[in-house]
XYZ file of C-alpha atoms in Angstrom:
305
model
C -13.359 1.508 -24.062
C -14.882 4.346 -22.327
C -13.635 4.026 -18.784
C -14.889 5.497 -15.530
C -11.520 5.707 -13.094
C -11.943 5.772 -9.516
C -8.841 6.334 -7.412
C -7.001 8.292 -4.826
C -3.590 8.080 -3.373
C -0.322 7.635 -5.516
C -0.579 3.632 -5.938
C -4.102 4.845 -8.223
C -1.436 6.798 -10.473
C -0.208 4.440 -12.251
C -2.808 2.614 -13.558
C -4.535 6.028 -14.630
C -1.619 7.071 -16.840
C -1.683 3.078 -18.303
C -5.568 4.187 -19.155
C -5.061 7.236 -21.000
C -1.560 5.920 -22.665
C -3.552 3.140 -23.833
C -6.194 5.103 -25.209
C -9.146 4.448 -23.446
C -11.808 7.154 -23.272
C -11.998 8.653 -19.669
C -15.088 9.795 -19.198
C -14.495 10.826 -15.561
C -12.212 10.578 -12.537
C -13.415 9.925 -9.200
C -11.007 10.523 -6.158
C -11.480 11.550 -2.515
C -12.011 15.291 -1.814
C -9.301 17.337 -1.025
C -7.931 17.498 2.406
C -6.037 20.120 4.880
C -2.100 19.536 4.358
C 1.202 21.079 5.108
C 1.888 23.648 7.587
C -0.912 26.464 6.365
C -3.162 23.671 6.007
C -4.542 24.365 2.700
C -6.681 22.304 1.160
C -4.501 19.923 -1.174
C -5.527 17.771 -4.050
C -4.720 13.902 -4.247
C -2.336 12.744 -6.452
C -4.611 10.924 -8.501
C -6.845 14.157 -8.502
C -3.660 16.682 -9.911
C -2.488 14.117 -12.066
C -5.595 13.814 -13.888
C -6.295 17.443 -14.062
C -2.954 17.487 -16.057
C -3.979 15.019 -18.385
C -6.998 17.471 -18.767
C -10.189 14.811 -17.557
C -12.518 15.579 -15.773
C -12.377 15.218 -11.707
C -14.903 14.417 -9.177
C -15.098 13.934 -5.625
C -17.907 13.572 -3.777
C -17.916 12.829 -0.019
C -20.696 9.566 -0.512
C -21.839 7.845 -3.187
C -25.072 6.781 -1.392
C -27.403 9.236 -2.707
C -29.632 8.859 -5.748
C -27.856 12.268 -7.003
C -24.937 10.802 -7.269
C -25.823 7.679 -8.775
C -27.897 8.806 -11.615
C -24.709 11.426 -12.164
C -22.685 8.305 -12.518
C -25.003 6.109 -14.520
C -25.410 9.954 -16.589
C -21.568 8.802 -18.319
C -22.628 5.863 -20.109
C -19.520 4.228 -19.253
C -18.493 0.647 -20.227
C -16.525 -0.340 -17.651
C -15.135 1.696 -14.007
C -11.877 1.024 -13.044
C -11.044 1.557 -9.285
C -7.641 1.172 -7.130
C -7.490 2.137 -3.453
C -10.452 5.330 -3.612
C -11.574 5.350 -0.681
C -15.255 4.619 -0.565
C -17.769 2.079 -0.255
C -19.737 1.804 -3.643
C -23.468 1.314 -3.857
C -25.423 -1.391 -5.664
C -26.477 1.181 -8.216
C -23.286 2.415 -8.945
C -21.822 -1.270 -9.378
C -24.891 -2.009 -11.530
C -24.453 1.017 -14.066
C -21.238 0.234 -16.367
C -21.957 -2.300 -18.867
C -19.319 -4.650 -18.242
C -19.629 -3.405 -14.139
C -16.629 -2.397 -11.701
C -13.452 -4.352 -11.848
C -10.962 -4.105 -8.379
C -7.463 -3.862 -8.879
C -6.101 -5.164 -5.803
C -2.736 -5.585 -4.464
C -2.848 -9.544 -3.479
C -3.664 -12.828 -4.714
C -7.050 -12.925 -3.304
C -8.489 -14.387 -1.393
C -5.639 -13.996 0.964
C -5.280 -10.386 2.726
C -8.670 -8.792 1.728
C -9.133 -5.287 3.143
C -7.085 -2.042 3.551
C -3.666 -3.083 4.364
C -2.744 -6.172 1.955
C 0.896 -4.861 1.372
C 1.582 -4.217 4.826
C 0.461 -7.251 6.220
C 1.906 -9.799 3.617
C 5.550 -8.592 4.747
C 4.238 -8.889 8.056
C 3.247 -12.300 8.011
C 7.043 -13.213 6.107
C 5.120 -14.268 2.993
C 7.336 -15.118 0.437
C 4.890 -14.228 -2.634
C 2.178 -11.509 -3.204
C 0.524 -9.987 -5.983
C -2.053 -8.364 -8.240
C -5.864 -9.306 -8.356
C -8.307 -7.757 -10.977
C -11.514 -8.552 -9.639
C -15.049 -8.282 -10.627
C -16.700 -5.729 -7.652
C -19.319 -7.084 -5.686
C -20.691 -5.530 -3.063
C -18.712 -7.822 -0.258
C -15.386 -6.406 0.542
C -12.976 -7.934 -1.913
C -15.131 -10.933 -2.292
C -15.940 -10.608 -5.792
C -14.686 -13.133 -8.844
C -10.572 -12.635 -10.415
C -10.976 -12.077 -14.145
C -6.992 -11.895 -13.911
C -4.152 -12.359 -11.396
C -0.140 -12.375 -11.551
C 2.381 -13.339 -8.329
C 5.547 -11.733 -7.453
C 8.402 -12.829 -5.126
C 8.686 -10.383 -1.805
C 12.543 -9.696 -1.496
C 14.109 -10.531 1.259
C 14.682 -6.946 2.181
C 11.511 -5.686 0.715
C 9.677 -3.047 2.212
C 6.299 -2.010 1.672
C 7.879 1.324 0.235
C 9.376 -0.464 -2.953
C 6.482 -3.447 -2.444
C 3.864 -0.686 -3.131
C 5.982 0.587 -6.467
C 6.437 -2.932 -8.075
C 2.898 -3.403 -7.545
C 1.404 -0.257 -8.716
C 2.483 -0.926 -11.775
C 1.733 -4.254 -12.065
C -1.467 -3.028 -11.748
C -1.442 -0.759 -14.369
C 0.565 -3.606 -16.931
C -2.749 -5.745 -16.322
C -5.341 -4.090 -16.363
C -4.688 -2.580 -19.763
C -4.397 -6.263 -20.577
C -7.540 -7.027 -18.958
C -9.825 -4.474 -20.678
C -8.326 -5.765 -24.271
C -9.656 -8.766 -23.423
C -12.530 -8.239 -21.009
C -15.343 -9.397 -23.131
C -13.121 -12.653 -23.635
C -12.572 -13.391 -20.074
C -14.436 -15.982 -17.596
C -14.258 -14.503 -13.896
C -12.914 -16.867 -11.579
C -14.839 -17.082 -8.338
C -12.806 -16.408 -5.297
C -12.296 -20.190 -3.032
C -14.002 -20.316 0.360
C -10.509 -21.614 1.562
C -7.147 -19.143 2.642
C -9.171 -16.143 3.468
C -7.393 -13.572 5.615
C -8.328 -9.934 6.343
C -5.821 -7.533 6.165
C -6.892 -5.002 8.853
C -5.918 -1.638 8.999
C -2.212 -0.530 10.015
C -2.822 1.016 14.022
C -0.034 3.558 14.973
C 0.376 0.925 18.551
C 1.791 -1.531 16.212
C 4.781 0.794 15.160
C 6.394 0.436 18.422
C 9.219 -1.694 18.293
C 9.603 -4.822 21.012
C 13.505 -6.196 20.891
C 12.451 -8.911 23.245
C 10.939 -10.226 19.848
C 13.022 -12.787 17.378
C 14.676 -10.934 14.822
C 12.904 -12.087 12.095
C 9.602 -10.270 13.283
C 11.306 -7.178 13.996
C 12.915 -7.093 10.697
C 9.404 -8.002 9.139
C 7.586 -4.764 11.473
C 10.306 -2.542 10.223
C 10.018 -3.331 6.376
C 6.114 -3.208 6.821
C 5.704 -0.258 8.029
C 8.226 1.874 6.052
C 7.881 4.384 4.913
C 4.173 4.716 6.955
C 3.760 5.081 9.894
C 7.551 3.755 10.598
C 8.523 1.289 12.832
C 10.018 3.406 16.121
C 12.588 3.295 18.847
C 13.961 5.115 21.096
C 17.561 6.024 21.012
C 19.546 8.001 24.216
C 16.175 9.671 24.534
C 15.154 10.903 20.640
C 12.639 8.879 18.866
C 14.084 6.817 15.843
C 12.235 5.595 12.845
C 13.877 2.395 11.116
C 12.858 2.258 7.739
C 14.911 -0.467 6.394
C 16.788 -3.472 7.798
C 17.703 -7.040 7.046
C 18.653 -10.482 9.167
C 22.254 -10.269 10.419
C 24.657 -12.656 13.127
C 25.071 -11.669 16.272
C 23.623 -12.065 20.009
C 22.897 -9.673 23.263
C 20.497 -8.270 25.354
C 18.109 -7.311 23.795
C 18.229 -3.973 22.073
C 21.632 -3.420 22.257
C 23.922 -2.192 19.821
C 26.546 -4.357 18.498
C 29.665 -3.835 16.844
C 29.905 -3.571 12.956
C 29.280 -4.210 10.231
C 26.648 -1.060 10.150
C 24.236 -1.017 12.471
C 23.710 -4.440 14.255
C 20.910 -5.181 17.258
C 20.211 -7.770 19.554
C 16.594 -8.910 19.555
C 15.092 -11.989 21.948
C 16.416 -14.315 19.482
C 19.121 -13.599 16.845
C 19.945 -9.653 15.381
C 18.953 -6.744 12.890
C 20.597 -4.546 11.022
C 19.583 -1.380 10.392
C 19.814 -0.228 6.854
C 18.218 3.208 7.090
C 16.313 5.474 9.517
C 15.286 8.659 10.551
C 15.381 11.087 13.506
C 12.493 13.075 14.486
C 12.290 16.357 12.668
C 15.612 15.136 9.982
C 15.613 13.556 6.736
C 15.796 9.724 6.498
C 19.469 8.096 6.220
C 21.329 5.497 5.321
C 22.674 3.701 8.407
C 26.031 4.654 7.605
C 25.960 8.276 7.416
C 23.733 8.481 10.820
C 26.118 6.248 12.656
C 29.311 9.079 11.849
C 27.204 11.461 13.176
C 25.109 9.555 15.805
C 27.491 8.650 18.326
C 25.890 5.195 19.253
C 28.714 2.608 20.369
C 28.403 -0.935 21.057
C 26.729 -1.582 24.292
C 24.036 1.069 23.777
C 20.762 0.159 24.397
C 17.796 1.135 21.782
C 14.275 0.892 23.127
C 15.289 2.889 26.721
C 13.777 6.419 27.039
């Protein structure tokens, strides 16, 4: 089919590479403009917009879709169908309107539970116990639109939303190569009025961790939020990010360190362990190797500045 792609970050990647290995005629990419990065703060290129300058397609990234420019520009590539996972902006009626077969959504849950920008985030939040992939015909509410296709996967009981987001990615890609071989085929599902849930936004003040909290909802905010923005702590006065952790035994105020194995910590109700984590300014580590060199002992207190 010719194909219209729209994506930006490295979750789009994926399903771009599944496009072109399948065959399907790109006739354009469409990805957020480059940004400021790094420490001379160049203007870098997303990954969605250097990987598909390597597979030698054409790129595109305007800053709105909204004007009529644009849109006839668009409507200009003839295109059957658009494909679009996570890029970024709000599409227009017009834009919607011009593929023949219109825009179809892959999104990372079974809709219409955790709508919106954060769906992987929030599901391990919430301690679901299953998420997924929706492909979804675009309409112009946010996520609202009818499933032509959706799979479930079990969340891991030490999932985070680092190896959530690569299971899913491509998932994505696995389906909706799937989907377009049989898109004429399929009868979109509308979405029920019932189970709706927005999945708002990640906000840096919810990376700060509370130990007066039961262990199972620390454990849940650490897997969440690694890698991004990382779950914090303080730790005899330098900032720690957990990124990984699971339920362990154990009891004490809250906060403090336990004795082994690895690294155990009292919450408000029950204990952590710490699987791996990162000071400010090192590389991440496994819990292990940071205790040798850490010098935390039991009766330490995390959280205290």
């Amino acid at each position: 089919m010719r194909v219209v792609f729209m994506g930006t970050p490295d979750f789009s990647v994926p399903v771009l590479e599944a496009l072109a290995a399948a065959g399907h005629e790109i006739a354009a990419v469409y990805c957020q403009p480059p940004r400021p990065a790094g420490r001379g703060k160049k203007d870098r290129p997303t990954p969605v917009h250097a990987r598909a300058l390597e597979l030698g397609l054409e790129v595109r990234h305007p800053a709105s879709l909204k004007g009529a420019d644009e849109q006839a520009a668009f409507a200009a590539l003839e295109a059957q169908v658009a494909v679009v996972v996570a890029y970024g902006l709000i599409l227009p009626q017009p834009v919607l309107d011009a593929p023949d077969y219109g825009c179809l959504n892959i999104h990372a849950s079974l809709l219409p539970r955790w709508r919106g920008a954060a769906p992987i985030q929030r599901a391990i939040l919430a301690g679901d116990r299953m998420t997924g992939i929706a492909v979804m015909q675009m309409e112009a509410g946010l996520d609202t639109g009818p499933v032509l296709m959706a799979e479930a996967t079990e969340i891991a009981a030490e999932e985070t939303s680092e190896t959530l987001h690569d299971r899913l990615s491509e998932m994505g890609a696995r389906m909706i190569v799937d989907t377009l071989s049989r898109l004429p085929t399929l009868t979109p599902e509308p979405q029920p009025d019932e189970g709706v849930i927005y999945a708002t936004k990640i906000e840096k003040s919810e990376a700060r961790i509370d130990w007066t909290r039961p262990a199972r909802i620390v454990d849940r905010q650490i897997r969440a939020l690694a890698p991004f923005p990382g779950a914090w702590t303080e730790a005899r006065g330098e900032r720690l990010k957990l990124l990984g952790s699971r339920m362990s035994d154990g009891e004490g105020a809250p906060g403090e360190v336990l004795g082994g194995p690895g690294l155990r910590v009292a919450c408000g109700d029950g204990a952590i362990e710490v699987t791996r984590l990162q000071k400010a300014g090192r590389g991440a580590q496994d819990a292990d190797a940071f205790l040798r060199g850490a010098g935390l002992v039991p009766g330490d207190r995390l959280g205290e500045e």
